[in-house]
PDB file of C-alpha atoms and ligand atoms in Angstrom:
ATOM      1  CA  MET A 240     -27.317  22.726 -16.794  1.00  0.00           C
ATOM      2  CA  MET A 241     -26.642  19.026 -16.374  1.00  0.00           C
ATOM      3  CA  LYS A 242     -23.025  19.458 -17.454  1.00  0.00           C
ATOM      4  CA  LYS A 243     -22.446  22.231 -14.945  1.00  0.00           C
ATOM      5  CA  THR A 244     -23.597  20.005 -12.104  1.00  0.00           C
ATOM      6  CA  ILE A 245     -21.189  17.232 -13.078  1.00  0.00           C
ATOM      7  CA  VAL A 246     -18.249  19.623 -13.151  1.00  0.00           C
ATOM      8  CA  ALA A 247     -19.126  20.938  -9.710  1.00  0.00           C
ATOM      9  CA  ILE A 248     -19.259  17.413  -8.312  1.00  0.00           C
ATOM     10  CA  SER A 249     -15.937  16.381  -9.798  1.00  0.00           C
ATOM     11  CA  VAL A 250     -14.233  19.465  -8.347  1.00  0.00           C
ATOM     12  CA  LEU A 251     -15.651  18.599  -4.957  1.00  0.00           C
ATOM     13  CA  PHE A 252     -14.323  15.067  -5.168  1.00  0.00           C
ATOM     14  CA  SER A 253     -10.846  15.999  -6.352  1.00  0.00           C
ATOM     15  CA  GLY A 254     -10.576  18.488  -3.488  1.00  0.00           C
ATOM     16  CA  PHE A 255     -11.550  15.778  -1.045  1.00  0.00           C
ATOM     17  CA  ALA A 256      -9.064  13.322  -2.529  1.00  0.00           C
ATOM     18  CA  PHE A 257      -6.250  15.849  -2.315  1.00  0.00           C
ATOM     19  CA  GLY A 258      -6.977  16.495   1.343  1.00  0.00           C
ATOM     20  CA  GLU A 259      -6.921  12.790   2.082  1.00  0.00           C
ATOM     21  CA  GLU A 260      -3.608  12.322   0.320  1.00  0.00           C
ATOM     22  CA  CYS A 261      -1.725  14.692   2.604  1.00  0.00           C
ATOM     23  CA  ALA A 262      -2.881  13.035   5.790  1.00  0.00           C
ATOM     24  CA  THR A 263      -3.251   9.577   7.227  1.00  0.00           C
ATOM     25  CA  THR A 264      -4.378   7.844  10.390  1.00  0.00           C
ATOM     26  CA  ILE A 265      -2.559   5.033  12.137  1.00  0.00           C
ATOM     27  CA  ASP A 266      -4.032   2.934  14.928  1.00  0.00           C
ATOM     28  CA  SER A 267      -2.156   1.437  17.854  1.00  0.00           C
ATOM     29  CA  THR A 268      -3.373  -1.168  20.319  1.00  0.00           C
ATOM     30  CA  ASP A 269      -3.031  -2.780  23.741  1.00  0.00           C
ATOM     31  CA  MET A 270      -1.275  -5.606  21.875  1.00  0.00           C
ATOM     32  CA  MET A 271       1.687  -3.291  21.148  1.00  0.00           C
ATOM     33  CA  GLN A 272       0.941  -3.021  17.444  1.00  0.00           C
ATOM     34  CA  PHE A 273       0.568  -0.362  14.775  1.00  0.00           C
ATOM     35  CA  ASN A 274      -1.961  -1.241  12.068  1.00  0.00           C
ATOM     36  CA  LYS A 275       0.408  -0.032   9.341  1.00  0.00           C
ATOM     37  CA  SER A 276       3.927  -0.998   8.410  1.00  0.00           C
ATOM     38  CA  GLU A 277       4.228   1.362   5.444  1.00  0.00           C
ATOM     39  CA  MET A 278       3.311   4.946   4.682  1.00  0.00           C
ATOM     40  CA  THR A 279       3.739   6.785   1.412  1.00  0.00           C
ATOM     41  CA  VAL A 280       3.811  10.565   1.451  1.00  0.00           C
ATOM     42  CA  PRO A 281       3.087  12.250  -1.889  1.00  0.00           C
ATOM     43  CA  ALA A 282       5.932  14.609  -2.825  1.00  0.00           C
ATOM     44  CA  SER A 283       3.235  17.044  -4.028  1.00  0.00           C
ATOM     45  CA  CYS A 284       2.120  17.701  -0.437  1.00  0.00           C
ATOM     46  CA  ASP A 285       3.554  20.771   1.316  1.00  0.00           C
ATOM     47  CA  SER A 286       2.833  19.248   4.685  1.00  0.00           C
ATOM     48  CA  TYR A 287       1.611  15.874   5.890  1.00  0.00           C
ATOM     49  CA  THR A 288      -0.460  15.091   8.956  1.00  0.00           C
ATOM     50  CA  VAL A 289      -0.331  11.802  10.821  1.00  0.00           C
ATOM     51  CA  THR A 290      -3.090  11.130  13.320  1.00  0.00           C
ATOM     52  CA  LEU A 291      -2.244   8.473  15.892  1.00  0.00           C
ATOM     53  CA  LYS A 292      -5.066   6.673  17.651  1.00  0.00           C
ATOM     54  CA  HIS A 293      -4.789   4.249  20.555  1.00  0.00           C
ATOM     55  CA  THR A 294      -7.728   1.895  20.264  1.00  0.00           C
ATOM     56  CA  GLY A 295      -6.909   0.010  23.464  1.00  0.00           C
ATOM     57  CA  THR A 296      -7.782   0.745  27.090  1.00  0.00           C
ATOM     58  CA  LEU A 297      -4.432   0.518  28.894  1.00  0.00           C
ATOM     59  CA  PRO A 298      -2.988   3.751  30.335  1.00  0.00           C
ATOM     60  CA  LYS A 299       0.014   5.421  28.738  1.00  0.00           C
ATOM     61  CA  GLU A 300       2.229   4.532  31.708  1.00  0.00           C
ATOM     62  CA  VAL A 301       1.735   0.848  30.860  1.00  0.00           C
ATOM     63  CA  MET A 302       1.096   0.674  27.113  1.00  0.00           C
ATOM     64  CA  GLY A 303       1.763   4.169  25.841  1.00  0.00           C
ATOM     65  CA  HIS A 304       2.440   4.794  22.163  1.00  0.00           C
ATOM     66  CA  ASN A 305       3.760   7.644  20.105  1.00  0.00           C
ATOM     67  CA  TRP A 306       4.665   8.105  16.456  1.00  0.00           C
ATOM     68  CA  VAL A 307       8.219   9.225  15.772  1.00  0.00           C
ATOM     69  CA  LEU A 308       9.745   9.807  12.349  1.00  0.00           C
ATOM     70  CA  SER A 309      13.447   9.748  11.533  1.00  0.00           C
ATOM     71  CA  LYS A 310      15.899   8.523   8.970  1.00  0.00           C
ATOM     72  CA  THR A 311      16.022   4.733   9.251  1.00  0.00           C
ATOM     73  CA  ALA A 312      19.674   4.852  10.290  1.00  0.00           C
ATOM     74  CA  ASP A 313      18.780   7.006  13.342  1.00  0.00           C
ATOM     75  CA  ALA A 314      15.675   5.194  14.616  1.00  0.00           C
ATOM     76  CA  GLN A 315      17.268   2.643  16.943  1.00  0.00           C
ATOM     77  CA  ALA A 316      19.572   5.207  18.567  1.00  0.00           C
ATOM     78  CA  ILE A 317      16.722   7.678  19.111  1.00  0.00           C
ATOM     79  CA  ALA A 318      14.662   4.982  20.822  1.00  0.00           C
ATOM     80  CA  GLY A 319      17.658   3.922  22.923  1.00  0.00           C
ATOM     81  CA  ASP A 320      18.396   7.461  24.062  1.00  0.00           C
ATOM     82  CA  GLY A 321      14.690   8.025  24.684  1.00  0.00           C
ATOM     83  CA  VAL A 322      14.377   5.337  27.363  1.00  0.00           C
ATOM     84  CA  GLY A 323      16.035   7.553  29.967  1.00  0.00           C
ATOM     85  CA  ALA A 324      14.037  10.612  28.913  1.00  0.00           C
ATOM     86  CA  GLY A 325      10.922   9.199  30.517  1.00  0.00           C
ATOM     87  CA  LEU A 326       7.237   9.588  29.841  1.00  0.00           C
ATOM     88  CA  ALA A 327       7.315  13.300  30.677  1.00  0.00           C
ATOM     89  CA  ASN A 328       9.500  13.777  27.588  1.00  0.00           C
ATOM     90  CA  ASN A 329       7.563  11.249  25.501  1.00  0.00           C
ATOM     91  CA  TYR A 330      10.559   8.900  25.606  1.00  0.00           C
ATOM     92  CA  VAL A 331      12.592  11.112  23.306  1.00  0.00           C
ATOM     93  CA  LYS A 332      15.750  12.869  24.476  1.00  0.00           C
ATOM     94  CA  ALA A 333      15.099  16.607  24.750  1.00  0.00           C
ATOM     95  CA  GLY A 334      16.261  18.482  21.666  1.00  0.00           C
ATOM     96  CA  ASP A 335      17.070  15.325  19.701  1.00  0.00           C
ATOM     97  CA  GLU A 336      17.769  16.770  16.261  1.00  0.00           C
ATOM     98  CA  ARG A 337      17.564  13.387  14.572  1.00  0.00           C
ATOM     99  CA  VAL A 338      13.804  13.431  15.139  1.00  0.00           C
ATOM    100  CA  ILE A 339      11.947  14.750  12.087  1.00  0.00           C
ATOM    101  CA  ALA A 340       8.483  14.623  13.618  1.00  0.00           C
ATOM    102  CA  MET A 341       6.873  13.144  16.719  1.00  0.00           C
ATOM    103  CA  THR A 342       3.647  13.010  18.660  1.00  0.00           C
ATOM    104  CA  ASP A 343       3.123  12.871  22.392  1.00  0.00           C
ATOM    105  CA  VAL A 344       2.760   9.467  24.022  1.00  0.00           C
ATOM    106  CA  ILE A 345      -0.921   8.549  24.358  1.00  0.00           C
ATOM    107  CA  GLY A 346      -2.830   5.857  26.204  1.00  0.00           C
ATOM    108  CA  GLY A 347      -5.934   3.820  25.443  1.00  0.00           C
ATOM    109  CA  GLY A 348      -8.831   5.777  23.962  1.00  0.00           C
ATOM    110  CA  GLU A 349      -6.679   8.792  23.189  1.00  0.00           C
ATOM    111  CA  GLU A 350      -5.729  10.420  19.910  1.00  0.00           C
ATOM    112  CA  THR A 351      -3.040  12.845  18.841  1.00  0.00           C
ATOM    113  CA  ALA A 352      -1.593  14.217  15.621  1.00  0.00           C
ATOM    114  CA  VAL A 353       1.516  15.770  14.162  1.00  0.00           C
ATOM    115  CA  THR A 354       2.034  17.748  10.956  1.00  0.00           C
ATOM    116  CA  PHE A 355       5.438  17.973   9.325  1.00  0.00           C
ATOM    117  CA  ASP A 356       7.002  19.710   6.372  1.00  0.00           C
ATOM    118  CA  VAL A 357       7.218  17.352   3.388  1.00  0.00           C
ATOM    119  CA  LYS A 358       9.738  19.567   1.612  1.00  0.00           C
ATOM    120  CA  ALA A 359      12.211  18.756   4.395  1.00  0.00           C
ATOM    121  CA  LEU A 360      12.120  15.100   3.343  1.00  0.00           C
ATOM    122  CA  ALA A 361      14.045  13.674   0.405  1.00  0.00           C
ATOM    123  CA  ALA A 362      12.618  11.310  -2.191  1.00  0.00           C
ATOM    124  CA  GLY A 363      14.660   8.115  -2.160  1.00  0.00           C
ATOM    125  CA  GLU A 364      15.750   8.548   1.472  1.00  0.00           C
ATOM    126  CA  ASP A 365      14.951   5.704   3.852  1.00  0.00           C
ATOM    127  CA  TYR A 366      12.665   6.893   6.659  1.00  0.00           C
ATOM    128  CA  THR A 367      11.322   4.887   9.566  1.00  0.00           C
ATOM    129  CA  PHE A 368       8.411   5.624  11.855  1.00  0.00           C
ATOM    130  CA  PHE A 369       8.315   3.961  15.234  1.00  0.00           C
ATOM    131  CA  CYS A 370       7.052   4.064  18.822  1.00  0.00           C
ATOM    132  CA  SER A 371       9.749   5.166  21.274  1.00  0.00           C
ATOM    133  CA  PHE A 372       8.041   3.737  24.382  1.00  0.00           C
ATOM    134  CA  PRO A 373      10.721   1.477  25.906  1.00  0.00           C
ATOM    135  CA  GLY A 374      10.803  -1.893  24.178  1.00  0.00           C
ATOM    136  CA  HIS A 375       8.221  -1.073  21.522  1.00  0.00           C
ATOM    137  CA  ILE A 376      10.412  -0.272  18.512  1.00  0.00           C
ATOM    138  CA  GLY A 377      11.072  -3.980  17.990  1.00  0.00           C
ATOM    139  CA  VAL A 378       7.552  -4.467  16.642  1.00  0.00           C
ATOM    140  CA  MET A 379       6.093  -0.981  16.399  1.00  0.00           C
ATOM    141  CA  LYS A 380       7.881   0.364  13.359  1.00  0.00           C
ATOM    142  CA  GLY A 381       7.434   0.816   9.653  1.00  0.00           C
ATOM    143  CA  THR A 382       8.831   2.523   6.604  1.00  0.00           C
ATOM    144  CA  LEU A 383       7.895   5.900   5.235  1.00  0.00           C
ATOM    145  CA  THR A 384       8.719   6.936   1.710  1.00  0.00           C
ATOM    146  CA  VAL A 385       8.186  10.099  -0.292  1.00  0.00           C
ATOM    147  CA  LYS A 386       6.930   9.554  -3.838  1.00  0.00           C
TER     148      LYS A 386
HETATM  149 CU1   CU B 594       4.251   1.835  21.769  1.00  0.00          CU
END
């Protein structure tokens, strides 16, 4: 009887751990910062969910943030092209095929999420996540790797 209980508990915990592995949360602030500069996506995940929180109070028109994923080589150009797209398009050019995944731009106190297909990513490829709000990519960026 005792043994059975232990098995049940360990199954519960491994299920929880697996769920956590295929998702993460990143915070952003009024100080124009992400709280992470690296993300590792397990290659065993079918999909991966990134939840973006804005822990500040400033509105999105002033200090908006989003989370955009692309190959590192494309990041700067996506952000540059996104400036003219405006807030209504989340500062990403409509139909930009270089974008692998992106959230909407959010303001203080808001939260959003995006789920993307991990199988579309390549292990060993250099990916960058960044905020495409004009001027933010300089500090709001990090690396994402599949392992
Ligand atoms: Cu930003």
